[in-house]
């Protein structure tokens, strides 16, 4: 199976993003600034809506879910998750924010991309806040199984 090509510039992404929205995703950590820039620029240039998705690990603790403790983010985390959506909205882009909690967040993200049909998935967790192993595994799964074009931050680091 061929790997999904990576787009390096917002203009190239806008030209190839297809008919669906632009999806900016992270794995429970703040977004990488370059990924936010690519996603917002692509949404603006292509006239497509932006989906901002935070896919996070949900530990299998039923009582925590019932009591709502699985949704607690610090004010700094919430501001980081909200920033790309606020920027896009200020530029006139339609924005939808989604939080996906799952024991398998990458699988849940792949299911979401199948359901929403984005033209471009910008995978942009802040690499300083996510382990190299988790990033590599997620990036590989997205490259191999994502039904749309995928943009990944530089993998050196």
JSON list of C-alpha atoms in Angstrom, two decimals:
[
{"chain": "A", "resi": 1, "resn": "UNK", "atom": "CA", "xyz": [0.00, 0.00, 0.00]},
{"chain": "A", "resi": 2, "resn": "UNK", "atom": "CA", "xyz": [1.46, 3.39, -0.99]},
{"chain": "A", "resi": 3, "resn": "UNK", "atom": "CA", "xyz": [1.99, 6.01, 1.67]},
{"chain": "A", "resi": 4, "resn": "UNK", "atom": "CA", "xyz": [-0.14, 9.14, 1.59]},
{"chain": "A", "resi": 5, "resn": "UNK", "atom": "CA", "xyz": [1.85, 12.08, 0.20]},
{"chain": "A", "resi": 6, "resn": "UNK", "atom": "CA", "xyz": [2.85, 14.87, 2.55]},
{"chain": "A", "resi": 7, "resn": "UNK", "atom": "CA", "xyz": [2.10, 18.48, 1.63]},
{"chain": "A", "resi": 8, "resn": "UNK", "atom": "CA", "xyz": [4.73, 21.04, 2.59]},
{"chain": "A", "resi": 9, "resn": "UNK", "atom": "CA", "xyz": [3.05, 24.38, 1.79]},
{"chain": "A", "resi": 10, "resn": "UNK", "atom": "CA", "xyz": [-0.38, 25.88, 2.46]},
{"chain": "A", "resi": 11, "resn": "UNK", "atom": "CA", "xyz": [-0.80, 26.83, -1.20]},
{"chain": "A", "resi": 12, "resn": "UNK", "atom": "CA", "xyz": [-0.12, 23.26, -2.34]},
{"chain": "A", "resi": 13, "resn": "UNK", "atom": "CA", "xyz": [-2.48, 21.95, 0.31]},
{"chain": "A", "resi": 14, "resn": "UNK", "atom": "CA", "xyz": [-5.21, 24.35, -0.81]},
{"chain": "A", "resi": 15, "resn": "UNK", "atom": "CA", "xyz": [-4.83, 23.19, -4.39]},
{"chain": "A", "resi": 16, "resn": "UNK", "atom": "CA", "xyz": [-5.10, 19.52, -3.47]},
{"chain": "A", "resi": 17, "resn": "UNK", "atom": "CA", "xyz": [-7.43, 19.54, -0.47]},
{"chain": "A", "resi": 18, "resn": "UNK", "atom": "CA", "xyz": [-10.42, 18.37, -2.50]},
{"chain": "A", "resi": 19, "resn": "UNK", "atom": "CA", "xyz": [-14.01, 18.99, -1.59]},
{"chain": "A", "resi": 20, "resn": "UNK", "atom": "CA", "xyz": [-14.07, 18.24, 2.12]},
{"chain": "A", "resi": 21, "resn": "UNK", "atom": "CA", "xyz": [-13.17, 20.29, 5.16]},
{"chain": "A", "resi": 22, "resn": "UNK", "atom": "CA", "xyz": [-9.67, 20.71, 6.56]},
{"chain": "A", "resi": 23, "resn": "UNK", "atom": "CA", "xyz": [-9.16, 18.64, 9.71]},
{"chain": "A", "resi": 24, "resn": "UNK", "atom": "CA", "xyz": [-6.54, 19.74, 12.27]},
{"chain": "A", "resi": 25, "resn": "UNK", "atom": "CA", "xyz": [-5.87, 17.01, 14.82]},
{"chain": "A", "resi": 26, "resn": "UNK", "atom": "CA", "xyz": [-3.77, 16.41, 17.91]},
{"chain": "A", "resi": 27, "resn": "UNK", "atom": "CA", "xyz": [-3.48, 13.61, 20.45]},
{"chain": "A", "resi": 28, "resn": "UNK", "atom": "CA", "xyz": [-4.45, 15.28, 23.73]},
{"chain": "A", "resi": 29, "resn": "UNK", "atom": "CA", "xyz": [-1.56, 17.77, 23.70]},
{"chain": "A", "resi": 30, "resn": "UNK", "atom": "CA", "xyz": [-1.32, 21.34, 22.41]},
{"chain": "A", "resi": 31, "resn": "UNK", "atom": "CA", "xyz": [-1.03, 21.95, 18.67]},
{"chain": "A", "resi": 32, "resn": "UNK", "atom": "CA", "xyz": [2.24, 22.56, 16.83]},
{"chain": "A", "resi": 33, "resn": "UNK", "atom": "CA", "xyz": [2.31, 26.16, 15.56]},
{"chain": "A", "resi": 34, "resn": "UNK", "atom": "CA", "xyz": [3.35, 25.13, 12.02]},
{"chain": "A", "resi": 35, "resn": "UNK", "atom": "CA", "xyz": [0.46, 22.67, 11.83]},
{"chain": "A", "resi": 36, "resn": "UNK", "atom": "CA", "xyz": [-2.00, 25.35, 12.95]},
{"chain": "A", "resi": 37, "resn": "UNK", "atom": "CA", "xyz": [-0.64, 27.70, 10.30]},
{"chain": "A", "resi": 38, "resn": "UNK", "atom": "CA", "xyz": [-0.97, 25.09, 7.54]},
{"chain": "A", "resi": 39, "resn": "UNK", "atom": "CA", "xyz": [-4.51, 24.11, 8.58]},
{"chain": "A", "resi": 40, "resn": "UNK", "atom": "CA", "xyz": [-5.85, 27.65, 8.97]},
{"chain": "A", "resi": 41, "resn": "UNK", "atom": "CA", "xyz": [-4.15, 28.91, 5.80]},
{"chain": "A", "resi": 42, "resn": "UNK", "atom": "CA", "xyz": [-5.48, 25.97, 3.81]},
{"chain": "A", "resi": 43, "resn": "UNK", "atom": "CA", "xyz": [-9.01, 26.47, 5.12]},
{"chain": "A", "resi": 44, "resn": "UNK", "atom": "CA", "xyz": [-8.88, 30.20, 4.30]},
{"chain": "A", "resi": 45, "resn": "UNK", "atom": "CA", "xyz": [-7.36, 29.74, 0.84]},
{"chain": "A", "resi": 46, "resn": "UNK", "atom": "CA", "xyz": [-9.62, 26.86, -0.16]},
{"chain": "A", "resi": 47, "resn": "UNK", "atom": "CA", "xyz": [-12.81, 28.29, 1.37]},
{"chain": "A", "resi": 48, "resn": "UNK", "atom": "CA", "xyz": [-13.35, 25.07, 3.32]},
{"chain": "A", "resi": 49, "resn": "UNK", "atom": "CA", "xyz": [-14.47, 24.76, 6.93]},
{"chain": "A", "resi": 50, "resn": "UNK", "atom": "CA", "xyz": [-11.97, 23.77, 9.62]},
{"chain": "A", "resi": 51, "resn": "UNK", "atom": "CA", "xyz": [-12.51, 20.87, 12.02]},
{"chain": "A", "resi": 52, "resn": "UNK", "atom": "CA", "xyz": [-10.29, 21.16, 15.09]},
{"chain": "A", "resi": 53, "resn": "UNK", "atom": "CA", "xyz": [-10.04, 17.76, 16.76]},
{"chain": "A", "resi": 54, "resn": "UNK", "atom": "CA", "xyz": [-8.45, 16.79, 20.06]},
{"chain": "A", "resi": 55, "resn": "UNK", "atom": "CA", "xyz": [-8.24, 12.99, 20.19]},
{"chain": "A", "resi": 56, "resn": "UNK", "atom": "CA", "xyz": [-7.27, 11.86, 23.66]},
{"chain": "A", "resi": 57, "resn": "UNK", "atom": "CA", "xyz": [-6.72, 8.63, 25.51]},
{"chain": "A", "resi": 58, "resn": "UNK", "atom": "CA", "xyz": [-9.69, 7.59, 27.62]},
{"chain": "A", "resi": 59, "resn": "UNK", "atom": "CA", "xyz": [-8.59, 5.24, 30.36]},
{"chain": "A", "resi": 60, "resn": "UNK", "atom": "CA", "xyz": [-11.10, 2.45, 30.93]},
{"chain": "A", "resi": 61, "resn": "UNK", "atom": "CA", "xyz": [-12.42, 3.89, 34.21]},
{"chain": "A", "resi": 62, "resn": "UNK", "atom": "CA", "xyz": [-16.23, 3.85, 34.06]},
{"chain": "A", "resi": 63, "resn": "UNK", "atom": "CA", "xyz": [-16.70, 5.81, 37.29]},
{"chain": "A", "resi": 64, "resn": "UNK", "atom": "CA", "xyz": [-14.48, 8.64, 36.00]},
{"chain": "A", "resi": 65, "resn": "UNK", "atom": "CA", "xyz": [-16.59, 8.88, 32.85]},
{"chain": "A", "resi": 66, "resn": "UNK", "atom": "CA", "xyz": [-19.85, 8.88, 34.81]},
{"chain": "A", "resi": 67, "resn": "UNK", "atom": "CA", "xyz": [-18.59, 11.65, 37.11]},
{"chain": "A", "resi": 68, "resn": "UNK", "atom": "CA", "xyz": [-17.19, 13.68, 34.21]},
{"chain": "A", "resi": 69, "resn": "UNK", "atom": "CA", "xyz": [-13.56, 13.60, 35.35]},
{"chain": "A", "resi": 70, "resn": "UNK", "atom": "CA", "xyz": [-12.40, 12.48, 31.90]},
{"chain": "A", "resi": 71, "resn": "UNK", "atom": "CA", "xyz": [-13.13, 15.98, 30.51]},
{"chain": "A", "resi": 72, "resn": "UNK", "atom": "CA", "xyz": [-11.00, 18.09, 32.86]},
{"chain": "A", "resi": 73, "resn": "UNK", "atom": "CA", "xyz": [-8.43, 20.29, 31.10]},
{"chain": "A", "resi": 74, "resn": "UNK", "atom": "CA", "xyz": [-6.34, 23.02, 32.66]},
{"chain": "A", "resi": 75, "resn": "UNK", "atom": "CA", "xyz": [-7.06, 26.58, 31.53]},
{"chain": "A", "resi": 76, "resn": "UNK", "atom": "CA", "xyz": [-3.75, 26.57, 29.61]},
{"chain": "A", "resi": 77, "resn": "UNK", "atom": "CA", "xyz": [-4.71, 23.36, 27.78]},
{"chain": "A", "resi": 78, "resn": "UNK", "atom": "CA", "xyz": [-8.15, 24.72, 26.93]},
{"chain": "A", "resi": 79, "resn": "UNK", "atom": "CA", "xyz": [-6.63, 27.93, 25.58]},
{"chain": "A", "resi": 80, "resn": "UNK", "atom": "CA", "xyz": [-4.17, 25.92, 23.46]},
{"chain": "A", "resi": 81, "resn": "UNK", "atom": "CA", "xyz": [-6.98, 23.76, 22.07]},
{"chain": "A", "resi": 82, "resn": "UNK", "atom": "CA", "xyz": [-9.16, 26.82, 21.36]},
{"chain": "A", "resi": 83, "resn": "UNK", "atom": "CA", "xyz": [-6.48, 29.02, 19.70]},
{"chain": "A", "resi": 84, "resn": "UNK", "atom": "CA", "xyz": [-6.52, 27.60, 16.14]},
{"chain": "A", "resi": 85, "resn": "UNK", "atom": "CA", "xyz": [-10.32, 27.64, 16.06]},
{"chain": "A", "resi": 86, "resn": "UNK", "atom": "CA", "xyz": [-10.42, 31.25, 17.24]},
{"chain": "A", "resi": 87, "resn": "UNK", "atom": "CA", "xyz": [-7.86, 32.30, 14.63]},
{"chain": "A", "resi": 88, "resn": "UNK", "atom": "CA", "xyz": [-9.76, 30.58, 11.81]},
{"chain": "A", "resi": 89, "resn": "UNK", "atom": "CA", "xyz": [-13.08, 32.04, 12.95]},
{"chain": "A", "resi": 90, "resn": "UNK", "atom": "CA", "xyz": [-11.54, 35.53, 13.04]},
{"chain": "A", "resi": 91, "resn": "UNK", "atom": "CA", "xyz": [-10.58, 35.04, 9.39]},
{"chain": "A", "resi": 92, "resn": "UNK", "atom": "CA", "xyz": [-14.13, 34.12, 8.38]},
{"chain": "A", "resi": 93, "resn": "UNK", "atom": "CA", "xyz": [-13.69, 30.33, 8.26]},
{"chain": "A", "resi": 94, "resn": "UNK", "atom": "CA", "xyz": [-16.45, 28.07, 9.53]},
{"chain": "A", "resi": 95, "resn": "UNK", "atom": "CA", "xyz": [-15.07, 26.14, 12.49]},
{"chain": "A", "resi": 96, "resn": "UNK", "atom": "CA", "xyz": [-16.17, 23.08, 14.43]},
{"chain": "A", "resi": 97, "resn": "UNK", "atom": "CA", "xyz": [-14.30, 21.88, 17.51]},
{"chain": "A", "resi": 98, "resn": "UNK", "atom": "CA", "xyz": [-14.49, 18.23, 18.50]},
{"chain": "A", "resi": 99, "resn": "UNK", "atom": "CA", "xyz": [-13.11, 16.29, 21.44]},
{"chain": "A", "resi": 100, "resn": "UNK", "atom": "CA", "xyz": [-12.73, 12.58, 20.85]},
{"chain": "A", "resi": 101, "resn": "UNK", "atom": "CA", "xyz": [-12.08, 10.41, 23.91]},
{"chain": "A", "resi": 102, "resn": "UNK", "atom": "CA", "xyz": [-11.26, 6.78, 23.23]},
{"chain": "A", "resi": 103, "resn": "UNK", "atom": "CA", "xyz": [-9.10, 3.95, 24.55]},
{"chain": "A", "resi": 104, "resn": "UNK", "atom": "CA", "xyz": [-7.64, 4.03, 21.01]},
{"chain": "A", "resi": 105, "resn": "UNK", "atom": "CA", "xyz": [-7.51, 7.71, 19.96]},
{"chain": "A", "resi": 106, "resn": "UNK", "atom": "CA", "xyz": [-5.73, 7.13, 16.62]},
{"chain": "A", "resi": 107, "resn": "UNK", "atom": "CA", "xyz": [-8.33, 4.56, 15.58]},
{"chain": "A", "resi": 108, "resn": "UNK", "atom": "CA", "xyz": [-11.06, 6.98, 16.63]},
{"chain": "A", "resi": 109, "resn": "UNK", "atom": "CA", "xyz": [-9.40, 9.74, 14.58]},
{"chain": "A", "resi": 110, "resn": "UNK", "atom": "CA", "xyz": [-9.30, 7.46, 11.53]},
{"chain": "A", "resi": 111, "resn": "UNK", "atom": "CA", "xyz": [-13.01, 6.66, 11.98]},
{"chain": "A", "resi": 112, "resn": "UNK", "atom": "CA", "xyz": [-13.77, 10.39, 12.24]},
{"chain": "A", "resi": 113, "resn": "UNK", "atom": "CA", "xyz": [-11.91, 11.08, 8.99]},
{"chain": "A", "resi": 114, "resn": "UNK", "atom": "CA", "xyz": [-13.93, 8.36, 7.27]},
{"chain": "A", "resi": 115, "resn": "UNK", "atom": "CA", "xyz": [-17.18, 9.87, 8.56]},
{"chain": "A", "resi": 116, "resn": "UNK", "atom": "CA", "xyz": [-16.38, 13.54, 7.86]},
{"chain": "A", "resi": 117, "resn": "UNK", "atom": "CA", "xyz": [-14.52, 13.13, 4.55]},
{"chain": "A", "resi": 118, "resn": "UNK", "atom": "CA", "xyz": [-11.90, 15.85, 4.92]},
{"chain": "A", "resi": 119, "resn": "UNK", "atom": "CA", "xyz": [-9.82, 16.82, 1.91]},
{"chain": "A", "resi": 120, "resn": "UNK", "atom": "CA", "xyz": [-6.78, 17.29, 4.14]},
{"chain": "A", "resi": 121, "resn": "UNK", "atom": "CA", "xyz": [-5.83, 16.00, 7.59]},
{"chain": "A", "resi": 122, "resn": "UNK", "atom": "CA", "xyz": [-3.20, 18.14, 9.32]},
{"chain": "A", "resi": 123, "resn": "UNK", "atom": "CA", "xyz": [-1.74, 16.02, 12.11]},
{"chain": "A", "resi": 124, "resn": "UNK", "atom": "CA", "xyz": [-0.15, 18.53, 14.43]},
{"chain": "A", "resi": 125, "resn": "UNK", "atom": "CA", "xyz": [0.54, 17.61, 18.04]},
{"chain": "A", "resi": 126, "resn": "UNK", "atom": "CA", "xyz": [3.29, 19.61, 19.71]},
{"chain": "A", "resi": 127, "resn": "UNK", "atom": "CA", "xyz": [6.21, 17.19, 19.41]},
{"chain": "A", "resi": 128, "resn": "UNK", "atom": "CA", "xyz": [7.74, 18.43, 22.68]},
{"chain": "A", "resi": 129, "resn": "UNK", "atom": "CA", "xyz": [4.63, 17.30, 24.58]},
{"chain": "A", "resi": 130, "resn": "UNK", "atom": "CA", "xyz": [4.15, 13.89, 22.94]},
{"chain": "A", "resi": 131, "resn": "UNK", "atom": "CA", "xyz": [6.53, 10.96, 23.10]},
{"chain": "A", "resi": 132, "resn": "UNK", "atom": "CA", "xyz": [8.45, 10.16, 19.93]},
{"chain": "A", "resi": 133, "resn": "UNK", "atom": "CA", "xyz": [7.09, 6.62, 19.97]},
{"chain": "A", "resi": 134, "resn": "UNK", "atom": "CA", "xyz": [3.46, 7.77, 20.21]},
{"chain": "A", "resi": 135, "resn": "UNK", "atom": "CA", "xyz": [3.97, 10.27, 17.39]},
{"chain": "A", "resi": 136, "resn": "UNK", "atom": "CA", "xyz": [5.69, 7.73, 15.11]},
{"chain": "A", "resi": 137, "resn": "UNK", "atom": "CA", "xyz": [2.97, 5.12, 15.66]},
{"chain": "A", "resi": 138, "resn": "UNK", "atom": "CA", "xyz": [0.18, 7.63, 15.04]},
{"chain": "A", "resi": 139, "resn": "UNK", "atom": "CA", "xyz": [1.87, 9.11, 11.97]},
{"chain": "A", "resi": 140, "resn": "UNK", "atom": "CA", "xyz": [2.43, 5.66, 10.48]},
{"chain": "A", "resi": 141, "resn": "UNK", "atom": "CA", "xyz": [-1.21, 4.65, 11.05]},
{"chain": "A", "resi": 142, "resn": "UNK", "atom": "CA", "xyz": [-2.45, 7.90, 9.50]},
{"chain": "A", "resi": 143, "resn": "UNK", "atom": "CA", "xyz": [-0.13, 7.57, 6.49]},
{"chain": "A", "resi": 144, "resn": "UNK", "atom": "CA", "xyz": [-1.23, 4.00, 5.84]},
{"chain": "A", "resi": 145, "resn": "UNK", "atom": "CA", "xyz": [-4.94, 4.12, 6.61]},
{"chain": "A", "resi": 146, "resn": "UNK", "atom": "CA", "xyz": [-6.21, 7.69, 6.30]},
{"chain": "A", "resi": 147, "resn": "UNK", "atom": "CA", "xyz": [-8.66, 8.11, 3.38]},
{"chain": "A", "resi": 148, "resn": "UNK", "atom": "CA", "xyz": [-7.45, 11.63, 2.54]},
{"chain": "A", "resi": 149, "resn": "UNK", "atom": "CA", "xyz": [-4.33, 13.69, 2.03]},
{"chain": "A", "resi": 150, "resn": "UNK", "atom": "CA", "xyz": [-2.22, 13.90, 5.22]},
{"chain": "A", "resi": 151, "resn": "UNK", "atom": "CA", "xyz": [0.17, 16.66, 6.31]},
{"chain": "A", "resi": 152, "resn": "UNK", "atom": "CA", "xyz": [2.69, 15.76, 9.02]},
{"chain": "A", "resi": 153, "resn": "UNK", "atom": "CA", "xyz": [5.06, 18.06, 10.86]},
{"chain": "A", "resi": 154, "resn": "UNK", "atom": "CA", "xyz": [8.73, 17.40, 10.15]},
{"chain": "A", "resi": 155, "resn": "UNK", "atom": "CA", "xyz": [9.65, 14.14, 11.78]},
{"chain": "A", "resi": 156, "resn": "UNK", "atom": "CA", "xyz": [13.23, 15.07, 12.61]},
{"chain": "A", "resi": 157, "resn": "UNK", "atom": "CA", "xyz": [13.71, 16.07, 16.17]}
]
